[in-house]
Short mmCIF file of the C-alpha atoms (twelve columns), coordinates in Angstrom:
data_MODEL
# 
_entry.id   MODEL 
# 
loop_
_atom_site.group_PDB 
_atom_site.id 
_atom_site.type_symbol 
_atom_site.label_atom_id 
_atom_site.label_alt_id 
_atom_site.label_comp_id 
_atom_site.label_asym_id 
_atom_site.label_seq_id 
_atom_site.Cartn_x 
_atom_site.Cartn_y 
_atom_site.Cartn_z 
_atom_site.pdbx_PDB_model_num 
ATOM 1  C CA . UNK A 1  -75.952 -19.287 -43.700 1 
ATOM 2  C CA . UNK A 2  -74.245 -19.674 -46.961 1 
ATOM 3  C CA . UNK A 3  -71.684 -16.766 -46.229 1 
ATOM 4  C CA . UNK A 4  -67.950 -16.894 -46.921 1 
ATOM 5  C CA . UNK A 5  -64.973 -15.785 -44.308 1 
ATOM 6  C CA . UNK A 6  -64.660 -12.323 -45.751 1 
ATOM 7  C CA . UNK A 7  -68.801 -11.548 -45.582 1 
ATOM 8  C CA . UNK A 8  -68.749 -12.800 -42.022 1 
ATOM 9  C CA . UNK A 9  -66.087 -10.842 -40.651 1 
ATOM 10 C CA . UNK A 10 -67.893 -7.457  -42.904 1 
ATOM 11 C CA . UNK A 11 -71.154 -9.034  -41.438 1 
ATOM 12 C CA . UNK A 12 -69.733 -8.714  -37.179 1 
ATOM 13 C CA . UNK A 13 -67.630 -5.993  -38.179 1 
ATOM 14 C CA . UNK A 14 -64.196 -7.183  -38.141 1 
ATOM 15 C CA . UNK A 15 -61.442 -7.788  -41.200 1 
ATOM 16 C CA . UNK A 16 -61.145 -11.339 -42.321 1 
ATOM 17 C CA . UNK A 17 -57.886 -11.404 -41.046 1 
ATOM 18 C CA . UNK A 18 -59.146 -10.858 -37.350 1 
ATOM 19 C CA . UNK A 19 -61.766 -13.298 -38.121 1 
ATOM 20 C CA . UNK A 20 -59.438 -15.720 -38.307 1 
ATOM 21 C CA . UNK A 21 -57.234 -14.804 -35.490 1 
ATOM 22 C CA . UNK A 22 -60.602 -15.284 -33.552 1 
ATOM 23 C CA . UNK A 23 -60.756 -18.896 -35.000 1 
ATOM 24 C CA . UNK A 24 -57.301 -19.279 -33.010 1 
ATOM 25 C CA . UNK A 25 -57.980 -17.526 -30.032 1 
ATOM 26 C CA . UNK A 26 -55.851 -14.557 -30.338 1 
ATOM 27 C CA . UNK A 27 -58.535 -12.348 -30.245 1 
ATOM 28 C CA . UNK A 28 -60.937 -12.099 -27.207 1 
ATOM 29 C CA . UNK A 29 -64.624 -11.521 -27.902 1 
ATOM 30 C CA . UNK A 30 -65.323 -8.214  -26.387 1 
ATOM 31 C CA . UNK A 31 -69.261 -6.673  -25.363 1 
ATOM 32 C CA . UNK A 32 -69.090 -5.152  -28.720 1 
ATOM 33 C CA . UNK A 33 -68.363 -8.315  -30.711 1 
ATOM 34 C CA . UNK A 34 -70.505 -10.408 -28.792 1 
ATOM 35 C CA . UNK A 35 -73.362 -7.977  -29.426 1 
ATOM 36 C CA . UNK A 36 -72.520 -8.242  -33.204 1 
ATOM 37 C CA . UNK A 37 -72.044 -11.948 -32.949 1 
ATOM 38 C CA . UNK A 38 -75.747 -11.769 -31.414 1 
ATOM 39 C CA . UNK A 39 -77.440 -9.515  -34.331 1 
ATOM 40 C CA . UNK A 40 -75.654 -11.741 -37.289 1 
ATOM 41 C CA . UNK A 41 -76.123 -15.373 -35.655 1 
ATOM 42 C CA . UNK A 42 -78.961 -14.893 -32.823 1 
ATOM 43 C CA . UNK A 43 -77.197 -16.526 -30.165 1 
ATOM 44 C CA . UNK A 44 -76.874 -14.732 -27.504 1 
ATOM 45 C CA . UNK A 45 -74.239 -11.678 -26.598 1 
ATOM 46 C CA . UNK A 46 -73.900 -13.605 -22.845 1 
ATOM 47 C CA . UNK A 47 -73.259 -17.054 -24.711 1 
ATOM 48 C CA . UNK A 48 -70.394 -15.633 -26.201 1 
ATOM 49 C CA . UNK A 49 -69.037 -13.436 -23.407 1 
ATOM 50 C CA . UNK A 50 -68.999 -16.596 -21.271 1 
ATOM 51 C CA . UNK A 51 -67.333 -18.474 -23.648 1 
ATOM 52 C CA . UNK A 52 -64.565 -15.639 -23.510 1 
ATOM 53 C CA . UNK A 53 -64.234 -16.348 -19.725 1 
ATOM 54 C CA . UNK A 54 -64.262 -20.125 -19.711 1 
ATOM 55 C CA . UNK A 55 -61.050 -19.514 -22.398 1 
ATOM 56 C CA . UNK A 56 -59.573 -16.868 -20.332 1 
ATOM 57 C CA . UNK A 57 -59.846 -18.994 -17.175 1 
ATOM 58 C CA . UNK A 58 -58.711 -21.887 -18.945 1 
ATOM 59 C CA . UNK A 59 -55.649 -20.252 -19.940 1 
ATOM 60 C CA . UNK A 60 -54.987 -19.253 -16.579 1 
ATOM 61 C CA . UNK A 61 -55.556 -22.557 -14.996 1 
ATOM 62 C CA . UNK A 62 -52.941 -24.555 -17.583 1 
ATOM 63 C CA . UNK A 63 -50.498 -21.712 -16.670 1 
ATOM 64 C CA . UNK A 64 -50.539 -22.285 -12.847 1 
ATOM 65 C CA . UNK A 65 -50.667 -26.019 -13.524 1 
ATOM 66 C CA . UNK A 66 -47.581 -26.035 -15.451 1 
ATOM 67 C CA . UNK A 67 -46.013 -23.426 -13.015 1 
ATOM 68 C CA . UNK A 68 -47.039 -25.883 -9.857  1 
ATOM 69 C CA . UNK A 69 -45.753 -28.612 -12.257 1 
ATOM 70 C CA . UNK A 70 -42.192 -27.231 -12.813 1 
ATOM 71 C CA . UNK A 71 -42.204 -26.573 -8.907  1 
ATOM 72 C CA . UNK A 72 -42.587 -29.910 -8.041  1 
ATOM 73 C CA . UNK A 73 -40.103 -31.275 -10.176 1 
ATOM 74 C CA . UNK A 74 -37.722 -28.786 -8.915  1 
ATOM 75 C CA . UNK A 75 -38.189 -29.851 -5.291  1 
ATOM 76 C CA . UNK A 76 -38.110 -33.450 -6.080  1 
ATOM 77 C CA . UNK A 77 -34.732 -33.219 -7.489  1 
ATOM 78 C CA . UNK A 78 -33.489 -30.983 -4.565  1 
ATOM 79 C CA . UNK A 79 -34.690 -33.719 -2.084  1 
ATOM 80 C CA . UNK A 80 -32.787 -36.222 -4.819  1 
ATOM 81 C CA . UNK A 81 -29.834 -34.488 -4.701  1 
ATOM 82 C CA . UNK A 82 -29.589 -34.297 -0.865  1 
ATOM 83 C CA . UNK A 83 -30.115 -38.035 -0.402  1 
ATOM 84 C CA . UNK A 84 -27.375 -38.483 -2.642  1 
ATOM 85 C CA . UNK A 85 -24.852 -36.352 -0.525  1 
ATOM 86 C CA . UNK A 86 -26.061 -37.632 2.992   1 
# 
């Protein structure tokens, strides 16, 4: 589309600097965006909205894995430890 970082992020109305957060995933893709995202590339608004909710439930999936993860260690050394003092 032969546009730079900085016309982009003019072009879906956000700073270049929140562009790139984007890139990283610190910023969510809101209605608004998405609809902006829609009018500059032509894919749709719901394309990118669902992307935002396959990242957001994602994230929340890893964090109860590594919660469940920690939990299990925990009790595996507690049942450890009591075998060692019966």
């Amino acid at each position: 589309r032969a546009l730079n970082q900085k016309e982009f992020a003019q072009q879906i109305g956000i700073t270049q600097a929140e562009l790139s957060q984007l890139f990283k995933g610190n910023i969510d893709i809101t209605p608004e965006l998405a609809q902006n995202l829609e009018n500059s590339l032509g894919i749709k608004a719901e394309f990118w909205l669902n992307l935002q909710m396959d990242f957001e439930i994602d994230t929340i999936r890893i964090k109860h894995r590594d919660i469940l993860s920690k939990a299990r260690n925990l009790n595996k050394r507690k049942y450890k430890i009591k075998e060692a003092v019966v």
